Coordinates of N, CA and C in Angstrom, one line a residue:
X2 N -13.4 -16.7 -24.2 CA -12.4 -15.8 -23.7 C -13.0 -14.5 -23.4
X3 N -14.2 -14.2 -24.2 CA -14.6 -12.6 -24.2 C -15.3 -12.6 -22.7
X4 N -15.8 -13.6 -22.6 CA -16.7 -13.8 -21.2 C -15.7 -14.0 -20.1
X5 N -14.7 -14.6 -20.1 CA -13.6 -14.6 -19.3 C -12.8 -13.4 -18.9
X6 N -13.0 -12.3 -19.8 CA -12.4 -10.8 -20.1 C -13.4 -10.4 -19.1
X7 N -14.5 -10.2 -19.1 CA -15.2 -9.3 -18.6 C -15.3 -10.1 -17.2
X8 N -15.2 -10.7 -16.5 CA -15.1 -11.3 -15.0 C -13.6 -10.8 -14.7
X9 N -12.7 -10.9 -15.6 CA -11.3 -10.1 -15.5 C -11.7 -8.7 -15.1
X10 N -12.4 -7.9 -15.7 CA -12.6 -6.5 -15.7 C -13.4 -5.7 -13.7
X11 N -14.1 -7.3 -13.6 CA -14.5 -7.0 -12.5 C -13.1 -6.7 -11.0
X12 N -12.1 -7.2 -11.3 CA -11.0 -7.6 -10.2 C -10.6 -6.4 -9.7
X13 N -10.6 -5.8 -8.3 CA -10.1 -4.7 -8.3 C -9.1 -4.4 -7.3
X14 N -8.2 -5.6 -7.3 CA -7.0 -5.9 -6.5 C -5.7 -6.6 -7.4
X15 N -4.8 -6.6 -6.9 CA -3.4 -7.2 -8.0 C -4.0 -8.7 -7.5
X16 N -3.9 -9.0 -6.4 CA -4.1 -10.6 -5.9 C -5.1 -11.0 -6.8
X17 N -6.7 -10.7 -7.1 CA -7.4 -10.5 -7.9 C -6.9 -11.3 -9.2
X18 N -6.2 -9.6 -9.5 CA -6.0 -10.1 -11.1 C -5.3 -11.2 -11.5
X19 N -4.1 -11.5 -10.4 CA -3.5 -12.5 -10.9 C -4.1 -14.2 -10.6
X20 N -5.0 -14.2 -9.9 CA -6.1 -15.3 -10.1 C -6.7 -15.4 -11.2
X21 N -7.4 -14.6 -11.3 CA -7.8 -14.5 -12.9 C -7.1 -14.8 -14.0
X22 N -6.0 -14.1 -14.2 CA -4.8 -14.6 -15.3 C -4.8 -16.0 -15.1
X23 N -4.8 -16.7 -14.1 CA -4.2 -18.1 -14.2 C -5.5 -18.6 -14.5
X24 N -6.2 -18.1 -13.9 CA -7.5 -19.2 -14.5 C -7.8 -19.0 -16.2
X25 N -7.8 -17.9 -16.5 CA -7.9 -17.7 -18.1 C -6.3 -19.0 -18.6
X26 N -5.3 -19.1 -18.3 CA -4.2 -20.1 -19.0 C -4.6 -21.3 -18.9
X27 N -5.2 -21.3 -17.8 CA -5.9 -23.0 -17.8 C -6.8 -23.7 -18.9
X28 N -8.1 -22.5 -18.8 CA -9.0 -22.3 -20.1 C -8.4 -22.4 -21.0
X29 N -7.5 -21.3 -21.6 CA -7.3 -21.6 -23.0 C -6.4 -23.1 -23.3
X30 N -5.4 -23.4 -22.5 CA -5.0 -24.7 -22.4 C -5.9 -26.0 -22.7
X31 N -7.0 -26.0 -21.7 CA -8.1 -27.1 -21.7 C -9.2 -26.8 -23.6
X32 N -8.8 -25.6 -24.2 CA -9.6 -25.4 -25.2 C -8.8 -25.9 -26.0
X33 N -7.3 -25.4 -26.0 CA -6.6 -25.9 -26.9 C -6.5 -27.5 -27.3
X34 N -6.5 -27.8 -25.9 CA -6.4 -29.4 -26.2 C -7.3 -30.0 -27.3
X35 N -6.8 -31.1 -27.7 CA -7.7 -31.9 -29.2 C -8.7 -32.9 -28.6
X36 N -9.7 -32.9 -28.9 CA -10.7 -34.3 -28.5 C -10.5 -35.1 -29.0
X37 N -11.1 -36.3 -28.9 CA -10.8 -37.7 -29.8 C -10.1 -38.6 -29.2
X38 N -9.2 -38.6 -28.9 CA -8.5 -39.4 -28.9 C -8.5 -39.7 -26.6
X39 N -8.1 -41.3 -26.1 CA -8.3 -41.0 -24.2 C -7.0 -40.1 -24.0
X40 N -6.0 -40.4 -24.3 CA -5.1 -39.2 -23.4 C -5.9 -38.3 -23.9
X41 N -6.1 -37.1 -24.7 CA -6.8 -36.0 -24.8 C -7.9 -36.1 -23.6
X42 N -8.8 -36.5 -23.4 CA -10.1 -36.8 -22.7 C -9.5 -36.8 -21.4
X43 N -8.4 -37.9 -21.0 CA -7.9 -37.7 -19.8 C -7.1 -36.3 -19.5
X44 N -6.7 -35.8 -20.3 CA -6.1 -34.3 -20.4 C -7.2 -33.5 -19.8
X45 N -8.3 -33.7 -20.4 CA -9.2 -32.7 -20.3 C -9.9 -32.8 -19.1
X46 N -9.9 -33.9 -18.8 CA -10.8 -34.0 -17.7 C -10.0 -33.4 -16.4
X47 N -8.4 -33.8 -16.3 CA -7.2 -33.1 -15.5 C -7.6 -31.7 -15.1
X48 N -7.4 -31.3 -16.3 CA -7.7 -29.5 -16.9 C -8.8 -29.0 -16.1
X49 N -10.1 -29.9 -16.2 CA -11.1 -29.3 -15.8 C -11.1 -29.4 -14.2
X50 N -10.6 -30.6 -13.7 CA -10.4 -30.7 -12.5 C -9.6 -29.9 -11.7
X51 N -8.6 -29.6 -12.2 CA -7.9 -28.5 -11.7 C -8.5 -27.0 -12.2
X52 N -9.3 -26.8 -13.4 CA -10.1 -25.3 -13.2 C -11.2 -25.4 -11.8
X53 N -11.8 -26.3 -11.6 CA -12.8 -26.2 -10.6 C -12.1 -25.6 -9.2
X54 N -11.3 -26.5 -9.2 CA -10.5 -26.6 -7.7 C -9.6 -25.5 -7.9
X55 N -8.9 -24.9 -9.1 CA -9.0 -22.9 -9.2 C -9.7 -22.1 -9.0
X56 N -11.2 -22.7 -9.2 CA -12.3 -21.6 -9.0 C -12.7 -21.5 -7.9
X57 N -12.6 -23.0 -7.7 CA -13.5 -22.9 -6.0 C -12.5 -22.2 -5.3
X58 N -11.1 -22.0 -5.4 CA -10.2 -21.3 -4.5 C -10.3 -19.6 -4.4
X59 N -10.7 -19.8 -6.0 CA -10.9 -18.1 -6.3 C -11.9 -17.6 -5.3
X60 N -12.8 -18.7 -5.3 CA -14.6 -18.1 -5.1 C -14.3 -18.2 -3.7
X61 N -13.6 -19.0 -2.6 CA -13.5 -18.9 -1.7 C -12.5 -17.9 -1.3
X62 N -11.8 -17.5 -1.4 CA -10.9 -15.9 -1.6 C -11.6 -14.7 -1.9
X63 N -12.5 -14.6 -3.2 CA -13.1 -13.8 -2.9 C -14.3 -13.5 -2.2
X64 N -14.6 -14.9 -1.3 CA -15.8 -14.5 -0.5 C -15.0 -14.0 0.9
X65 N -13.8 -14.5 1.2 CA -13.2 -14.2 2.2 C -13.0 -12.7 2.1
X66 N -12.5 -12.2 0.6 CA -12.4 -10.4 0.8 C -13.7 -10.3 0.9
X67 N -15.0 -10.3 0.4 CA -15.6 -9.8 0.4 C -16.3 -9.6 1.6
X68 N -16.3 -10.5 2.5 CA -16.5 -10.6 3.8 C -15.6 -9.4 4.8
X69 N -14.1 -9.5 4.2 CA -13.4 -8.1 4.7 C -14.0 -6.7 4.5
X70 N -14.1 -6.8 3.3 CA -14.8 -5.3 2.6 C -16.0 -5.0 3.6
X71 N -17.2 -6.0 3.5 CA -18.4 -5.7 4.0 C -18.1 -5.6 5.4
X72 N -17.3 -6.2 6.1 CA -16.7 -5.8 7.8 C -16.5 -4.4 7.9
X73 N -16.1 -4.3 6.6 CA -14.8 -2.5 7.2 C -16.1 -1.3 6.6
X74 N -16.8 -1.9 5.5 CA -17.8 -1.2 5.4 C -19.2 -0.7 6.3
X75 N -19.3 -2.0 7.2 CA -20.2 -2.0 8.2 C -19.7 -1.2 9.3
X76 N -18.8 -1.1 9.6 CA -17.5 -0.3 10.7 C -17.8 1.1 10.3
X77 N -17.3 1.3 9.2 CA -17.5 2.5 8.5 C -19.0 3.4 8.5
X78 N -19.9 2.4 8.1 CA -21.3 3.0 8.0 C -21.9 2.9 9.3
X79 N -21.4 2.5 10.6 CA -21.9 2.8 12.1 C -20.9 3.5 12.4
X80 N -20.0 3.6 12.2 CA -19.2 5.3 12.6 C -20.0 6.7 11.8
X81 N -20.2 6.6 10.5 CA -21.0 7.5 9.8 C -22.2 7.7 10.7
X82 N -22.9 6.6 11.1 CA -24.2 7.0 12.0 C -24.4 7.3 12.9
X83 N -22.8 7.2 14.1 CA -22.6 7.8 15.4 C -22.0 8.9 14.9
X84 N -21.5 9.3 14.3 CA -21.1 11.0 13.5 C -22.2 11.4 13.4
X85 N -23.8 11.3 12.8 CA -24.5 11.5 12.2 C -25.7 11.9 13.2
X86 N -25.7 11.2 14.1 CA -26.1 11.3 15.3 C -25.8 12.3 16.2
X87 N -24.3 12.1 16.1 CA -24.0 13.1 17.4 C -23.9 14.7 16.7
X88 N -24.0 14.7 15.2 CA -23.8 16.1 14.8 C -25.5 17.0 14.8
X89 N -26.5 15.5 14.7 CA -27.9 15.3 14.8 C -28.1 16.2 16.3
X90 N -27.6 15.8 17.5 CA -27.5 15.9 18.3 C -27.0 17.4 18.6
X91 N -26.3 17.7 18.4 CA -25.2 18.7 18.0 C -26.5 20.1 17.9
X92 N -26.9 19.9 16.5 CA -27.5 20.8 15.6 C -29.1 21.0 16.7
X93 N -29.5 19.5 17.3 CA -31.1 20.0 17.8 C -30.6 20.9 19.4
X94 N -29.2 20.7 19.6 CA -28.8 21.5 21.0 C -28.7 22.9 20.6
X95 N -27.9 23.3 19.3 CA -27.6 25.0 19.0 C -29.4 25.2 18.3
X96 N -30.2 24.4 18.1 CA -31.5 24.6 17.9 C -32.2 25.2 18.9
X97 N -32.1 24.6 20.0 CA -32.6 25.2 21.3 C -31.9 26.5 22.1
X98 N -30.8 26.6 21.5 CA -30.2 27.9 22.1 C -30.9 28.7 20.7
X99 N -30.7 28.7 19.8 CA -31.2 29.8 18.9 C -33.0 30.0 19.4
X100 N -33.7 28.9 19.5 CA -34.8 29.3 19.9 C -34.7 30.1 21.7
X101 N -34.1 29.4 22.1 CA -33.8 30.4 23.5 C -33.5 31.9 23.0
X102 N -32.4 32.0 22.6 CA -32.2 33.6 21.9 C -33.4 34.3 21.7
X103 N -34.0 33.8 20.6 CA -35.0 34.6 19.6 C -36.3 34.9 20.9
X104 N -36.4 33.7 21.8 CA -37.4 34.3 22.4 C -36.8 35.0 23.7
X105 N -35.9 35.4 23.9 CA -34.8 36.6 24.8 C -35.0 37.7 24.1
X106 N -35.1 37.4 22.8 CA -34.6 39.0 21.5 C -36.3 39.1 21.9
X107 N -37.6 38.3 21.7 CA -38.5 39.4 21.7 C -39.1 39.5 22.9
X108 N -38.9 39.0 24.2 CA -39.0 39.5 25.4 C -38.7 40.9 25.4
X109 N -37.1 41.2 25.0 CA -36.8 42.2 24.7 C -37.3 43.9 24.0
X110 N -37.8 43.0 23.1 CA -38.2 44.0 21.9 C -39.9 44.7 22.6
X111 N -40.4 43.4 23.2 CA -41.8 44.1 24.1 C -41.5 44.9 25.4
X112 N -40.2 44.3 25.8 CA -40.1 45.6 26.9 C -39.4 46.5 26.3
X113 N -39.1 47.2 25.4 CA -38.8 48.1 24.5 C -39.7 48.8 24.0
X114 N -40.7 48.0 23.5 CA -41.8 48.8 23.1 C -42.5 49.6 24.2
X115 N -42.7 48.4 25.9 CA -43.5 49.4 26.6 C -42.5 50.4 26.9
X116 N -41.1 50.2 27.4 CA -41.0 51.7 28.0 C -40.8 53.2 26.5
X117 N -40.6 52.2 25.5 CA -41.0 53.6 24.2 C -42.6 54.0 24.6
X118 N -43.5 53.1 24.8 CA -45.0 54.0 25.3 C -44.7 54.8 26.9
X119 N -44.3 54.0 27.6 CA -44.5 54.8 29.2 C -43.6 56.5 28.5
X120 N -42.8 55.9 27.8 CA -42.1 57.4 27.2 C -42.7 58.2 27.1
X121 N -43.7 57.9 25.9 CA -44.8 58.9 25.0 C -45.4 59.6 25.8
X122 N -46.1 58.5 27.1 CA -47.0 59.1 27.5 C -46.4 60.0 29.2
X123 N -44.9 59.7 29.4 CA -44.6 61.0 30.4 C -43.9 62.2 29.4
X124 N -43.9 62.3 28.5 CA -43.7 63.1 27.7 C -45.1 63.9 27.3
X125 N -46.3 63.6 27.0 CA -47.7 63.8 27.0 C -47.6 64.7 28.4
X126 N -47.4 63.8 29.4 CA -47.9 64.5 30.9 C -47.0 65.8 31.3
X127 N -45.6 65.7 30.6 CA -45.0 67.1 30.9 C -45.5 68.2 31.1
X128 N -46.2 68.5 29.8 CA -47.4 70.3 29.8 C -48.3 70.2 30.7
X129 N -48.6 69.2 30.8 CA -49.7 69.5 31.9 C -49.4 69.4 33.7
X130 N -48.2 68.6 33.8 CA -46.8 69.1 35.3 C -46.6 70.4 34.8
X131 N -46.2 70.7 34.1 CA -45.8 72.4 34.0 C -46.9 73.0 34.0
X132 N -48.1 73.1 33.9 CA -49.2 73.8 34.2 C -49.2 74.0 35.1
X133 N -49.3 72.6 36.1 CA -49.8 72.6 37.1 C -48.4 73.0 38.3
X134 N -47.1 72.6 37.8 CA -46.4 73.3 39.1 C -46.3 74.7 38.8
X135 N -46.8 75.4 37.6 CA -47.0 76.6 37.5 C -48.1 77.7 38.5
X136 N -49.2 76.6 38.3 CA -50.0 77.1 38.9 C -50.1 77.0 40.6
X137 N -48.9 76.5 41.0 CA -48.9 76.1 43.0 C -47.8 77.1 43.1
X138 N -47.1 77.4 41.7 CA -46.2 78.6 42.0 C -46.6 79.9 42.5
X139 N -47.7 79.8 41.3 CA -48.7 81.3 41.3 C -49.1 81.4 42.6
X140 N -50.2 80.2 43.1 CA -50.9 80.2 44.4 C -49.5 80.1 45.2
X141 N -48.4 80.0 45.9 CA -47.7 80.1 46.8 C -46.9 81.5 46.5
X142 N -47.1 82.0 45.6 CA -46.0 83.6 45.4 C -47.4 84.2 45.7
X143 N -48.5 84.3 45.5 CA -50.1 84.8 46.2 C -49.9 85.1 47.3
X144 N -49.8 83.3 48.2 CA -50.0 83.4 49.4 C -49.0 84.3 50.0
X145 N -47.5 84.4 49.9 CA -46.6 84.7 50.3 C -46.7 86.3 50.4
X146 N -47.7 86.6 49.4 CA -47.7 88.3 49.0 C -48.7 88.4 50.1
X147 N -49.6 87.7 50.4 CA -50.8 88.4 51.1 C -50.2 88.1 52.8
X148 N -49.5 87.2 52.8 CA -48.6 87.2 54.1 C -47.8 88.5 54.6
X149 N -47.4 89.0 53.8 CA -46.0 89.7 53.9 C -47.0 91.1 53.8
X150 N -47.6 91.2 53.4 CA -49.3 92.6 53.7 C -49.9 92.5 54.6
X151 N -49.9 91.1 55.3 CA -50.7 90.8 56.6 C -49.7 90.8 58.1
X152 N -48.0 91.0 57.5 CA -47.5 91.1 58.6 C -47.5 92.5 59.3
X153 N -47.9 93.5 58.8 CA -47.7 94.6 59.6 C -49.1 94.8 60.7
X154 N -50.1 94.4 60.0 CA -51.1 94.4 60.5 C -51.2 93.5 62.2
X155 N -50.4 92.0 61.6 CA -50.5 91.0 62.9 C -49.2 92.1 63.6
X156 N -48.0 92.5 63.5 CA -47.3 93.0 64.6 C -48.1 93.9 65.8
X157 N -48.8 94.6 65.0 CA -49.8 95.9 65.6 C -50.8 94.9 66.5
X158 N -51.1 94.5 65.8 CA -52.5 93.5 66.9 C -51.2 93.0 68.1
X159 N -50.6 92.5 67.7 CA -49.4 91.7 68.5 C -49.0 93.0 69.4
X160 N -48.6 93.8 69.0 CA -48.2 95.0 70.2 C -49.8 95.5 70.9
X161 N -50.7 96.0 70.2 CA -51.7 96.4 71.4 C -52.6 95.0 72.1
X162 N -52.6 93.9 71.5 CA -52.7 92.9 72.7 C -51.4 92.7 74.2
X163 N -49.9 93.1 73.6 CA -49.1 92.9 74.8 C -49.3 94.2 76.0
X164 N -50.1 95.3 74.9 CA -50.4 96.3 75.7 C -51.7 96.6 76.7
X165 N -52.4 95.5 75.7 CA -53.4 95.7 76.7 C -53.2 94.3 77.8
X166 N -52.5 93.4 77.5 CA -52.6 92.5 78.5 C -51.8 92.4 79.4
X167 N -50.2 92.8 78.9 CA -48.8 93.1 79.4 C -48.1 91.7 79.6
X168 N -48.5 91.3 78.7 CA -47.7 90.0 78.3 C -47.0 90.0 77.2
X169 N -46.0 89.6 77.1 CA -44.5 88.9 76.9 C -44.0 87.2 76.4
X170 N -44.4 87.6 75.4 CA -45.1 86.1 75.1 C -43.0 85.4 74.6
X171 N -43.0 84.2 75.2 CA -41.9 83.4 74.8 C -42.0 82.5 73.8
X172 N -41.7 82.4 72.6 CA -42.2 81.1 71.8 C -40.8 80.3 71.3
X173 N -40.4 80.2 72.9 CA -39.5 79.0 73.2 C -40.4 77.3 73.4
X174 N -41.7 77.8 74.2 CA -42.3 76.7 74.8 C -42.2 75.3 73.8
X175 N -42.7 74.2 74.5 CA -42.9 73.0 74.0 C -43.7 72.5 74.0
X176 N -44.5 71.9 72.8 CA -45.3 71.6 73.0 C -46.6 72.2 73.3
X177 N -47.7 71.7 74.0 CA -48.9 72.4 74.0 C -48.4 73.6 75.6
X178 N -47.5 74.1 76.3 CA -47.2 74.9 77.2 C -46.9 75.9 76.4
X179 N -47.5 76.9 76.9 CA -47.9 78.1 76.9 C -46.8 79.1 78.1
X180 N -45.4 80.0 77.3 CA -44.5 80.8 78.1 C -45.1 81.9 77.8
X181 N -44.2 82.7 79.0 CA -43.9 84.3 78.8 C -43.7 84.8 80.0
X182 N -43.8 86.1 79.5 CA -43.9 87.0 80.9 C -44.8 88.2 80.8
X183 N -45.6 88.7 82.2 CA -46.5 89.6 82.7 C -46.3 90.3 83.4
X184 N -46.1 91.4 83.2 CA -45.8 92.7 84.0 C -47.2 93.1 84.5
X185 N -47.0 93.8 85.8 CA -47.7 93.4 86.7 C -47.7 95.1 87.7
X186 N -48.3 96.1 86.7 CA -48.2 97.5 86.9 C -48.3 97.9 88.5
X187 N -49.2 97.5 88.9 CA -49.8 97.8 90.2 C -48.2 97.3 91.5
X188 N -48.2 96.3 90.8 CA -46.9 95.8 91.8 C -45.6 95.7 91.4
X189 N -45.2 96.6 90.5 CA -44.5 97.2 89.7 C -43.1 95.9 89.8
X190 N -44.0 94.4 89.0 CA -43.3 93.6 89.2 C -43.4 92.6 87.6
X191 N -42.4 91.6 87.0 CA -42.6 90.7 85.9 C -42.6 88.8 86.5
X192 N -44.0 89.0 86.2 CA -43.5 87.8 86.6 C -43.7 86.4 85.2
X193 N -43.0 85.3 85.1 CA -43.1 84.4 84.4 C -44.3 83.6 84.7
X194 N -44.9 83.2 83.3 CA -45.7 82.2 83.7 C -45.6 80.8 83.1
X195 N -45.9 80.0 83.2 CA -46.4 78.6 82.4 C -47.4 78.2 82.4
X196 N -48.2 77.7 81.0 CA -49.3 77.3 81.5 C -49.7 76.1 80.4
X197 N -49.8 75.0 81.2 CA -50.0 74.2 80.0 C -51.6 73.5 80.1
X198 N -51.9 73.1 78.6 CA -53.3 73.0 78.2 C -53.4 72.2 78.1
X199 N -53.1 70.8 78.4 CA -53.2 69.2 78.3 C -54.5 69.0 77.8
X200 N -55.4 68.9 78.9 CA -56.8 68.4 77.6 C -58.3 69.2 78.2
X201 N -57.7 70.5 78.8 CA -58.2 71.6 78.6 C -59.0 72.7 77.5
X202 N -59.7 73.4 77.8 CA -60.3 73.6 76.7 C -59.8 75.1 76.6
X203 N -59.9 76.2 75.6 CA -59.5 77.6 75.3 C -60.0 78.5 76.0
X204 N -61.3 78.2 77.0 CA -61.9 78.9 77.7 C -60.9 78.8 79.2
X205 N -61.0 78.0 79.3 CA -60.2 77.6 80.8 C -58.6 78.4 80.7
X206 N -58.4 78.0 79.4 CA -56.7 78.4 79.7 C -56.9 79.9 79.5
X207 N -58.1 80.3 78.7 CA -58.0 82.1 78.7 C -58.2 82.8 79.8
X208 N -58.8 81.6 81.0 CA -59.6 82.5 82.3 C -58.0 82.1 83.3
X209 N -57.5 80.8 82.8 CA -55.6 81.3 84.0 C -54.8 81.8 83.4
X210 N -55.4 82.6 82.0 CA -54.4 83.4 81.7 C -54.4 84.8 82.7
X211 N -55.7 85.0 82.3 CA -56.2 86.5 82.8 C -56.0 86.4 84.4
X212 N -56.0 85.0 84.8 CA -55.6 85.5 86.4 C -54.4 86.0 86.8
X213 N -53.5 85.7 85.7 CA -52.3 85.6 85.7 C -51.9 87.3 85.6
X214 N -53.0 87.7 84.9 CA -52.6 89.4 84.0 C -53.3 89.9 85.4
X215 N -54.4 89.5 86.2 CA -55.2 90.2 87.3 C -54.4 90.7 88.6
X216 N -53.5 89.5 88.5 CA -52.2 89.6 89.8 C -52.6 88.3 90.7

């Protein structure tokens, strides 16, 4: 019976247990019976014939559940592996976006670093731009002074050249033409001239100037 207990203990269904119960009443029945005598022997043999054909019913029952179990368990453990898979899946995709990131973040971080150097170094070059537009300052307020000293001098050349030539210069013209006007003492007349220098030389246009001043 103790061994009959512990195959009881294994059952983990009511249908189960109540198989077992009946098989253990059989047993103790078939033990109880008395040997010796043929009805007894025929008893027994009954007894045992009917425990077989209980067991074999059992053993076929539980191979039937167990056949259910291991179905629903097989079901179960390929859904776990398409879960397992697709979260597999899942995890190597946000793998590749985190690696995408990281190498975004240090693309980043080196074009950061160069324009912090191009910084340094137009920050370096400032003093030496301020030197130097200091110094075109200097030289253009120079030039400007020695201009502005040199204009009284060019007016005067500018009036005793109109005086000695009696020209009237227009600096309307265009281009390489040469305007004005020439007074013309003797023939107490002004006359306009034009004179253009196309691909003439300084000599030539100075000698139809002067024809111009001759009359």
């Amino acid at each position: 019976p103790t061994h009959w207990r512990g195959s009881l203990e294994m059952a983990n269904t009511k249908d189960e247990q109540r198989g077992w119960d009946e098989v253990e009443c059989m047993i103790d029945s078939v033990l109880a019976s008395s040997p010796g005598d043929d009805a007894g022997d025929r008893s027994l043999l009954a007894g045992a014939d009917s425990l077989l054909d209980a067991l074999s019913n059992e053993d076929g029952r539980l191979r039937s559940r167990s056949a259910e179990v291991t179905a629903a368990l097989s079901v179960r453990v390929d859904e776990e592996r398409a879960a397992l898979r697709d979260e597999s899946d899942d995890v190597a995709s946000r793998l590749l976006v985190v690696e995408s990131l990281e190498a975004e973040a240090e693309e980043l971080r080196r074009a950061g670093e160069g324009m912090r150097e191009r910084r340094r170094r137009a920050e370096e070059m400032i003093p030496r731009h301020v030197a130097a537009a200091a110094e075109v300052v200097d030289a253009a307020s120079d030039l400007e002074a020695r201009q502005v000293r040199a204009v009284p001098k060019i007016k005067a050349e500018l009036m005793l050249h109109s005086q000695i030539t009696n020209i009237k210069w227009s600096y309307g013209g265009v281009g390489d033409v040469l305007t004005g006007e020439v007074a013309l003492p003797r023939k107490k007349v002004h006359r306009q001239f034009e004179v253009r220098r196309g691909s003439r030389s300084d000599v030539e246009v100075a000698d139809e100037l002067w024809s111009i001043i001759e009359g």
